PDB file of C-alpha atoms in Angstrom:
ATOM      1  CA  MET A   1       8.133  52.485 -19.026  1.00 31.00           C
ATOM      2  CA  PRO A   2      11.058  49.309 -19.328  1.00 45.00           C
ATOM      3  CA  VAL A   3       9.281  46.600 -19.250  1.00 63.00           C
ATOM      4  CA  GLY A   4      11.534  44.432 -16.322  1.00 75.00           C
ATOM      5  CA  GLU A   5      11.358  40.172 -15.870  1.00 82.00           C
ATOM      6  CA  ASP A   6       9.335  40.124 -12.462  1.00 78.00           C
ATOM      7  CA  GLN A   7       6.449  41.972 -15.602  1.00 82.00           C
ATOM      8  CA  PHE A   8       7.729  39.216 -18.079  1.00 82.00           C
ATOM      9  CA  LEU A   9       7.312  36.304 -15.392  1.00 85.00           C
ATOM     10  CA  GLU A  10       3.909  37.731 -14.047  1.00 81.00           C
ATOM     11  CA  GLU A  11       2.355  37.382 -17.639  1.00 80.00           C
ATOM     12  CA  ILE A  12       4.197  33.835 -18.035  1.00 83.00           C
ATOM     13  CA  GLY A  13       1.783  32.805 -14.843  1.00 77.00           C
ATOM     14  CA  LYS A  14      -0.945  34.053 -15.997  1.00 76.00           C
ATOM     15  CA  ALA A  15      -0.838  33.272 -19.778  1.00 75.00           C
ATOM     16  CA  GLU A  16      -2.715  30.420 -21.393  1.00 79.00           C
ATOM     17  CA  ASP A  17      -1.041  31.355 -25.046  1.00 81.00           C
ATOM     18  CA  ARG A  18       2.046  30.302 -25.005  1.00 89.00           C
ATOM     19  CA  THR A  19       3.987  32.909 -27.041  1.00 89.00           C
ATOM     20  CA  VAL A  20       4.492  35.791 -24.601  1.00 89.00           C
ATOM     21  CA  ARG A  21       7.496  33.038 -23.775  1.00 92.00           C
ATOM     22  CA  LEU A  22       9.065  33.656 -26.784  1.00 93.00           C
ATOM     23  CA  VAL A  23       8.401  37.718 -25.949  1.00 91.00           C
ATOM     24  CA  TYR A  24      10.080  36.825 -22.739  1.00 91.00           C
ATOM     25  CA  ALA A  25      13.472  35.116 -24.814  1.00 94.00           C
ATOM     26  CA  ASP A  26      13.837  37.953 -27.019  1.00 93.00           C
ATOM     27  CA  TRP A  27      14.105  40.647 -24.341  1.00 92.00           C
ATOM     28  CA  LEU A  28      16.542  37.936 -22.097  1.00 94.00           C
ATOM     29  CA  ASP A  29      18.453  37.824 -25.815  1.00 94.00           C
ATOM     30  CA  GLU A  30      19.159  41.645 -25.324  1.00 92.00           C
ATOM     31  CA  GLN A  31      19.950  41.453 -22.166  1.00 92.00           C
ATOM     32  CA  GLY A  32      23.064  38.971 -23.118  1.00 94.00           C
ATOM     33  CA  ASP A  33      21.105  36.010 -21.548  1.00 94.00           C
ATOM     34  CA  PRO A  34      21.577  33.142 -22.091  1.00 93.00           C
ATOM     35  CA  ARG A  35      18.310  31.728 -20.881  1.00 95.00           C
ATOM     36  CA  GLY A  36      16.868  33.200 -24.058  1.00 95.00           C
ATOM     37  CA  GLU A  37      17.600  30.565 -26.257  1.00 97.00           C
ATOM     38  CA  LEU A  38      16.372  27.222 -23.626  1.00 97.00           C
ATOM     39  CA  VAL A  39      13.351  28.778 -23.566  1.00 96.00           C
ATOM     40  CA  ARG A  40      12.925  28.682 -27.388  1.00 97.00           C
ATOM     41  CA  ILE A  41      13.943  25.289 -27.078  1.00 97.00           C
ATOM     42  CA  GLU A  42      11.568  24.190 -24.389  1.00 96.00           C
ATOM     43  CA  GLU A  43       8.941  25.810 -26.059  1.00 95.00           C
ATOM     44  CA  GLU A  44      10.008  23.875 -29.403  1.00 96.00           C
ATOM     45  CA  MET A  45      10.272  20.667 -27.666  1.00 96.00           C
ATOM     46  CA  ARG A  46       7.142  20.855 -26.385  1.00 93.00           C
ATOM     47  CA  GLY A  47       5.588  21.155 -30.229  1.00 92.00           C
ATOM     48  CA  ILE A  48       7.235  17.896 -31.442  1.00 94.00           C
ATOM     49  CA  PRO A  49       5.973  14.400 -31.285  1.00 95.00           C
ATOM     50  CA  ILE A  50       8.957  12.795 -28.130  1.00 95.00           C
ATOM     51  CA  TYR A  51       9.727  10.000 -30.273  1.00 96.00           C
ATOM     52  CA  SER A  52      11.420  12.648 -33.432  1.00 97.00           C
ATOM     53  CA  ASP A  53      14.533  12.027 -34.132  1.00 97.00           C
ATOM     54  CA  ARG A  54      14.799  16.435 -33.972  1.00 98.00           C
ATOM     55  CA  TYR A  55      13.181  15.869 -29.818  1.00 97.00           C
ATOM     56  CA  TRP A  56      16.138  14.250 -29.311  1.00 98.00           C
ATOM     57  CA  GLU A  57      18.245  16.529 -31.028  1.00 98.00           C
ATOM     58  CA  LEU A  58      17.506  18.791 -28.886  1.00 98.00           C
ATOM     59  CA  LYS A  59      17.279  17.482 -25.735  1.00 97.00           C
ATOM     60  CA  PRO A  60      21.209  16.554 -25.050  1.00 96.00           C
ATOM     61  CA  HIS A  61      22.045  20.400 -25.939  1.00 97.00           C
ATOM     62  CA  ARG A  62      18.695  21.608 -23.367  1.00 97.00           C
ATOM     63  CA  ASN A  63      19.717  19.628 -20.101  1.00 96.00           C
ATOM     64  CA  GLN A  64      23.012  21.000 -20.618  1.00 96.00           C
ATOM     65  CA  LEU A  65      21.067  24.761 -20.760  1.00 97.00           C
ATOM     66  CA  ARG A  66      19.008  23.463 -17.223  1.00 96.00           C
ATOM     67  CA  ALA A  67      21.717  23.052 -14.964  1.00 95.00           C
ATOM     68  CA  ASP A  68      23.634  26.392 -15.838  1.00 95.00           C
ATOM     69  CA  CYS A  69      20.275  27.790 -14.934  1.00 95.00           C
ATOM     70  CA  PRO A  70      18.597  28.444 -11.452  1.00 94.00           C
ATOM     71  CA  ASN A  71      15.984  25.843  -9.627  1.00 94.00           C
ATOM     72  CA  GLU A  72      13.842  28.567  -9.360  1.00 93.00           C
ATOM     73  CA  TRP A  73      13.788  30.000 -12.452  1.00 94.00           C
ATOM     74  CA  LEU A  74      12.921  26.723 -13.980  1.00 94.00           C
ATOM     75  CA  ALA A  75      10.295  25.830 -11.831  1.00 91.00           C
ATOM     76  CA  GLN A  76       8.338  29.494 -12.207  1.00 91.00           C
ATOM     77  CA  MET A  77       8.336  28.462 -16.343  1.00 92.00           C
ATOM     78  CA  GLU A  78       7.486  24.778 -15.807  1.00 91.00           C
ATOM     79  CA  TYR A  79      10.995  23.944 -16.970  1.00 93.00           C
ATOM     80  CA  GLY A  80      11.102  20.029 -15.926  1.00 91.00           C
ATOM     81  CA  THR A  81       8.094  20.164 -13.397  1.00 87.00           C
ATOM     82  CA  VAL A  82       4.805  20.917 -16.253  1.00 85.00           C
ATOM     83  CA  TYR A  83       5.133  18.019 -19.510  1.00 83.00           C
ATOM     84  CA  GLU A  84       2.999  17.715 -22.593  1.00 82.00           C
ATOM     85  CA  PRO A  85       1.464  13.689 -21.940  1.00 85.00           C
ATOM     86  CA  THR A  86       4.276  10.920 -23.293  1.00 86.00           C
ATOM     87  CA  PHE A  87       1.568   8.554 -24.943  1.00 84.00           C
ATOM     88  CA  ARG A  88      -0.321  11.415 -27.037  1.00 84.00           C
ATOM     89  CA  ASP A  89       0.512   9.341 -30.054  1.00 86.00           C
ATOM     90  CA  ILE A  90       1.814   5.870 -30.162  1.00 87.00           C
ATOM     91  CA  PRO A  91       3.959   5.508 -33.389  1.00 91.00           C
ATOM     92  CA  ASP A  92       4.437   2.017 -35.083  1.00 89.00           C
ATOM     93  CA  GLY A  93       7.897   1.951 -35.347  1.00 91.00           C
ATOM     94  CA  TRP A  94      10.279   0.084 -32.333  1.00 91.00           C
ATOM     95  CA  LYS A  95      12.606   3.124 -32.129  1.00 94.00           C
ATOM     96  CA  GLU A  96      10.011   5.439 -31.388  1.00 95.00           C
ATOM     97  CA  ARG A  97       8.371   3.326 -29.347  1.00 92.00           C
ATOM     98  CA  TRP A  98      11.583   3.042 -27.474  1.00 93.00           C
ATOM     99  CA  ARG A  99      12.278   6.841 -27.661  1.00 95.00           C
ATOM    100  CA  LEU A 100       7.861   6.658 -25.536  1.00 94.00           C
ATOM    101  CA  ILE A 101       9.681   4.258 -22.557  1.00 91.00           C
ATOM    102  CA  ARG A 102      12.954   5.855 -22.526  1.00 94.00           C
ATOM    103  CA  GLU A 103      11.268   9.487 -21.936  1.00 95.00           C
ATOM    104  CA  PHE A 104       8.606   8.309 -19.956  1.00 91.00           C
ATOM    105  CA  THR A 105      10.972   6.985 -17.345  1.00 89.00           C
ATOM    106  CA  GLU A 106      13.034   9.247 -17.022  1.00 92.00           C
ATOM    107  CA  ARG A 107      10.388  11.861 -16.195  1.00 91.00           C
ATOM    108  CA  TRP A 108       8.650   9.349 -13.676  1.00 87.00           C
ATOM    109  CA  TYR A 109      11.675   8.241 -12.049  1.00 85.00           C
ATOM    110  CA  GLY A 110      14.248  10.812 -12.267  1.00 88.00           C
ATOM    111  CA  ILE A 111      17.003   8.060 -13.878  1.00 89.00           C
ATOM    112  CA  PRO A 112      18.614  10.123 -17.196  1.00 91.00           C
ATOM    113  CA  MET A 113      17.969   7.965 -19.989  1.00 93.00           C
ATOM    114  CA  PRO A 114      19.854   8.937 -23.247  1.00 94.00           C
ATOM    115  CA  ASP A 115      18.039   8.089 -26.938  1.00 96.00           C
ATOM    116  CA  VAL A 116      17.868   4.983 -28.674  1.00 94.00           C
ATOM    117  CA  GLY A 117      21.481   3.178 -29.322  1.00 88.00           C
ATOM    118  CA  TYR A 118      23.989   0.639 -27.818  1.00 82.00           C
ATOM    119  CA  ASP A 119      27.492   0.040 -27.803  1.00 77.00           C
ATOM    120  CA  GLU A 120      27.340  -3.581 -28.838  1.00 75.00           C
ATOM    121  CA  GLU A 121      30.986  -4.916 -27.553  1.00 74.00           C
ATOM    122  CA  LYS A 122      29.807  -2.882 -24.027  1.00 72.00           C
ATOM    123  CA  ILE A 123      26.116  -4.124 -23.500  1.00 71.00           C
ATOM    124  CA  PHE A 124      26.030  -7.895 -25.178  1.00 71.00           C
ATOM    125  CA  PRO A 125      29.065  -9.620 -24.370  1.00 70.00           C
ATOM    126  CA  ASP A 126      27.396 -11.370 -21.321  1.00 69.00           C
ATOM    127  CA  PHE A 127      24.921 -12.708 -24.085  1.00 71.00           C
ATOM    128  CA  ARG A 128      23.711 -15.563 -26.463  1.00 71.00           C
ATOM    129  CA  TRP A 129      22.179 -15.614 -29.657  1.00 72.00           C
ATOM    130  CA  SER A 130      20.631 -19.730 -30.111  1.00 70.00           C
ATOM    131  CA  SER A 131      19.309 -19.316 -33.643  1.00 68.00           C
ATOM    132  CA  ILE A 132      18.350 -21.928 -36.121  1.00 65.00           C
ATOM    133  CA  SER A 133      18.960 -19.729 -39.018  1.00 69.00           C
ATOM    134  CA  ASP A 134      22.358 -17.193 -39.702  1.00 74.00           C
ATOM    135  CA  LYS A 135      19.143 -14.210 -38.640  1.00 77.00           C
ATOM    136  CA  PRO A 136      20.160 -11.751 -36.545  1.00 79.00           C
ATOM    137  CA  ALA A 137      17.928 -11.313 -32.892  1.00 80.00           C
ATOM    138  CA  PRO A 138      15.463  -8.224 -33.792  1.00 84.00           C
ATOM    139  CA  PRO A 139      16.383  -4.603 -33.498  1.00 86.00           C
ATOM    140  CA  SER A 140      13.131  -4.238 -30.311  1.00 86.00           C
ATOM    141  CA  MET A 141      15.595  -7.215 -28.730  1.00 82.00           C
ATOM    142  CA  LEU A 142      17.986  -5.689 -28.856  1.00 84.00           C
ATOM    143  CA  GLU A 143      17.098  -2.218 -27.646  1.00 87.00           C
ATOM    144  CA  TRP A 144      15.465  -3.667 -24.412  1.00 83.00           C
ATOM    145  CA  ILE A 145      19.012  -4.929 -23.230  1.00 80.00           C
ATOM    146  CA  ALA A 146      20.580  -1.724 -24.315  1.00 85.00           C
ATOM    147  CA  TYR A 147      17.587   0.386 -22.251  1.00 86.00           C
ATOM    148  CA  ALA A 148      17.663  -2.583 -19.539  1.00 80.00           C
ATOM    149  CA  ASN A 149      21.340  -1.076 -19.221  1.00 80.00           C
ATOM    150  CA  ASP A 150      21.190   2.194 -19.201  1.00 85.00           C
ATOM    151  CA  ILE A 151      19.342   1.780 -15.298  1.00 82.00           C
ATOM    152  CA  PRO A 152      21.352   2.018 -12.661  1.00 78.00           C
ATOM    153  CA  SER A 153      21.250  -1.604 -11.054  1.00 69.00           C
ATOM    154  CA  GLN A 154      20.157  -0.289  -7.973  1.00 63.00           C
ATOM    155  CA  GLU A 155      17.103   1.652  -9.378  1.00 66.00           C
ATOM    156  CA  ARG A 156      16.145  -1.533 -11.251  1.00 63.00           C
ATOM    157  CA  ASN A 157      13.914  -2.381  -8.408  1.00 61.00           C
ATOM    158  CA  LEU A 158      11.894   0.568  -8.816  1.00 57.00           C
ATOM    159  CA  LEU A 159      10.615  -0.401 -12.237  1.00 56.00           C
ATOM    160  CA  GLY A 160       9.336  -3.597 -11.631  1.00 54.00           C
ATOM    161  CA  GLY A 161       7.940  -4.002 -14.735  1.00 54.00           C
ATOM    162  CA  PHE A 162      11.041  -2.482 -16.932  1.00 54.00           C
ATOM    163  CA  TRP A 163      11.430  -6.770 -17.837  1.00 53.00           C
ATOM    164  CA  ASN A 164       7.688  -6.156 -19.486  1.00 54.00           C
ATOM    165  CA  CYS A 165       8.724  -3.343 -21.960  1.00 54.00           C
ATOM    166  CA  PHE A 166       8.318  -5.080 -25.218  1.00 52.00           C
ATOM    167  CA  PRO A 167       5.197  -4.149 -27.481  1.00 48.00           C
ATOM    168  CA  ARG A 168       3.963  -7.427 -27.450  1.00 50.00           C
ATOM    169  CA  ARG A 169       5.014 -10.663 -24.967  1.00 54.00           C
ATOM    170  CA  ALA A 170       4.162 -13.343 -24.054  1.00 55.00           C
ATOM    171  CA  ILE A 171       5.085 -15.824 -20.727  1.00 54.00           C
ATOM    172  CA  VAL A 172       6.343 -19.103 -21.787  1.00 56.00           C
ATOM    173  CA  ASN A 173       6.562 -22.157 -19.564  1.00 54.00           C
ATOM    174  CA  ASP A 174       9.256 -24.358 -21.704  1.00 56.00           C
ATOM    175  CA  LYS A 175      11.536 -23.552 -23.937  1.00 53.00           C
ATOM    176  CA  GLU A 176      11.870 -26.927 -25.675  1.00 58.00           C
ATOM    177  CA  LEU A 177       9.072 -25.300 -28.596  1.00 63.00           C
ATOM    178  CA  PRO A 178      10.072 -26.230 -32.488  1.00 66.00           C
ATOM    179  CA  GLY A 179      11.251 -23.365 -34.371  1.00 70.00           C
ATOM    180  CA  PHE A 180      11.535 -20.705 -31.788  1.00 71.00           C
ATOM    181  CA  THR A 181      15.684 -18.897 -31.124  1.00 73.00           C
ATOM    182  CA  ILE A 182      16.884 -17.810 -27.987  1.00 70.00           C
ATOM    183  CA  LEU A 183      18.731 -14.985 -26.062  1.00 72.00           C
ATOM    184  CA  GLU A 184      19.983 -15.997 -23.532  1.00 68.00           C
ATOM    185  CA  ARG A 185      22.304 -13.582 -20.424  1.00 64.00           C
ATOM    186  CA  VAL A 186      24.731 -16.204 -19.356  1.00 59.00           C
ATOM    187  CA  GLY A 187      24.342 -16.820 -15.328  1.00 56.00           C
ATOM    188  CA  ILE A 188      20.648 -15.629 -15.291  1.00 55.00           C
ATOM    189  CA  ASP A 189      17.733 -17.840 -15.491  1.00 56.00           C
ATOM    190  CA  ILE A 190      15.716 -15.918 -17.512  1.00 59.00           C
ATOM    191  CA  GLU A 191      16.078 -16.442 -21.326  1.00 70.00           C
ATOM    192  CA  PHE A 192      13.459 -14.659 -24.460  1.00 75.00           C
ATOM    193  CA  MET A 193      12.343 -16.358 -27.638  1.00 78.00           C
ATOM    194  CA  VAL A 194      11.491 -15.840 -30.515  1.00 82.00           C
ATOM    195  CA  HIS A 195       9.127 -17.671 -33.004  1.00 80.00           C
ATOM    196  CA  GLU A 196      11.650 -17.960 -36.307  1.00 81.00           C
ATOM    197  CA  ASN A 197       9.003 -16.715 -38.843  1.00 81.00           C
ATOM    198  CA  TRP A 198       9.699 -13.436 -37.012  1.00 82.00           C
ATOM    199  CA  LEU A 199      12.660 -12.788 -36.867  1.00 83.00           C
ATOM    200  CA  GLU A 200      12.681 -10.608 -39.726  1.00 85.00           C
ATOM    201  CA  ASP A 201      10.015  -8.623 -38.066  1.00 86.00           C
ATOM    202  CA  PRO A 202      12.317  -5.716 -36.442  1.00 86.00           C
ATOM    203  CA  ASP A 203       9.500  -5.535 -33.580  1.00 84.00           C
ATOM    204  CA  PRO A 204       8.734  -9.297 -33.093  1.00 84.00           C
ATOM    205  CA  PRO A 205       6.685 -11.124 -30.413  1.00 80.00           C
ATOM    206  CA  VAL A 206       8.484 -11.817 -27.798  1.00 78.00           C
ATOM    207  CA  HIS A 207       8.170 -15.140 -25.005  1.00 74.00           C
ATOM    208  CA  GLU A 208       9.664 -14.845 -22.243  1.00 70.00           C
ATOM    209  CA  PHE A 209      10.894 -18.586 -20.205  1.00 67.00           C
ATOM    210  CA  TRP A 210      11.431 -18.988 -16.729  1.00 58.00           C
ATOM    211  CA  GLY A 211      12.903 -22.583 -16.081  1.00 51.00           C
ATOM    212  CA  TYR A 212       9.307 -24.097 -14.601  1.00 43.00           C
ATOM    213  CA  PRO A 213       7.360 -27.428 -16.255  1.00 41.00           C
ATOM    214  CA  ALA A 214       4.988 -27.625 -18.660  1.00 48.00           C
ATOM    215  CA  ASP A 215       2.752 -29.636 -20.722  1.00 52.00           C
ATOM    216  CA  GLN A 216       4.179 -28.709 -23.891  1.00 52.00           C
ATOM    217  CA  GLU A 217       0.833 -29.051 -26.003  1.00 55.00           C
ATOM    218  CA  GLU A 218      -0.881 -27.019 -24.050  1.00 54.00           C
ATOM    219  CA  GLN A 219       2.232 -23.897 -24.600  1.00 49.00           C
ATOM    220  CA  LEU A 220       2.242 -24.586 -28.623  1.00 50.00           C
ATOM    221  CA  GLU A 221      -2.317 -24.632 -28.238  1.00 52.00           C
ATOM    222  CA  TYR A 222      -1.016 -20.706 -26.268  1.00 48.00           C
ATOM    223  CA  PHE A 223       0.938 -19.990 -29.004  1.00 48.00           C
ATOM    224  CA  LEU A 224      -0.745 -20.867 -32.265  1.00 49.00           C
ATOM    225  CA  GLU A 225      -3.635 -18.974 -30.330  1.00 50.00           C
ATOM    226  CA  GLU A 226      -0.613 -15.880 -30.524  1.00 45.00           C
ATOM    227  CA  GLU A 227      -2.066 -15.070 -27.303  1.00 42.00           C
ATOM    228  CA  THR A 228       0.620 -12.230 -26.422  1.00 41.00           C
ATOM    229  CA  ILE A 229       0.436  -9.436 -24.867  1.00 37.00           C
ATOM    230  CA  ASP A 230       0.585  -5.954 -25.903  1.00 37.00           C
ATOM    231  CA  GLN A 231       1.597  -3.220 -23.362  1.00 34.00           C
ATOM    232  CA  PHE A 232       0.263   0.171 -25.339  1.00 30.00           C
ATOM    233  CA  SER A 233      -3.605  -1.488 -25.954  1.00 31.00           C
TER     234      SER A 233
END
């Protein structure tokens, strides 16, 4: 007796072993159904790290295939509704960490997020990087700006903590401190500071200045103690 799609979906709903989904993908291929390709991509992506290059190579095509599938079928397959944990492990690289943040933002808030990277001419014309040396801004810092730019302005209130996405971060009361470089956005009274000693670190401690006064000696002591907030601890 030939196996039909309803039987496959029934077995998939009961089976803990996900290999039955790949058998279903073969069956869909035999029927000339493009959903077979989506099933394979979905199952591959479940087994690889979210921060890997391969995951972000597959993601745009997966999203396109999902858009062509009925929502009811996607719900039955739990594609786009049930995920592996985002923060199952935390990588060391700044690029990989930002991929986790981007994926979490998309899953939790429903805001589509592209891979890390940015168009410098489009994103950075309003920013000034005031450095004592000729060293460029750290890549993680620039990626944070790119991340913020990818979030529609009307959605930013949902992400009340999206300013706080640096892995290591501290709030500063007085920016008149020696040895710090400043990244500021024209017209906004929020500035971000990195000490010159850390500029070669791709993911350095970042200090945020909000513009209210404080005792300079207390701030120097604060920096020397390296009281930073680790968002991933």
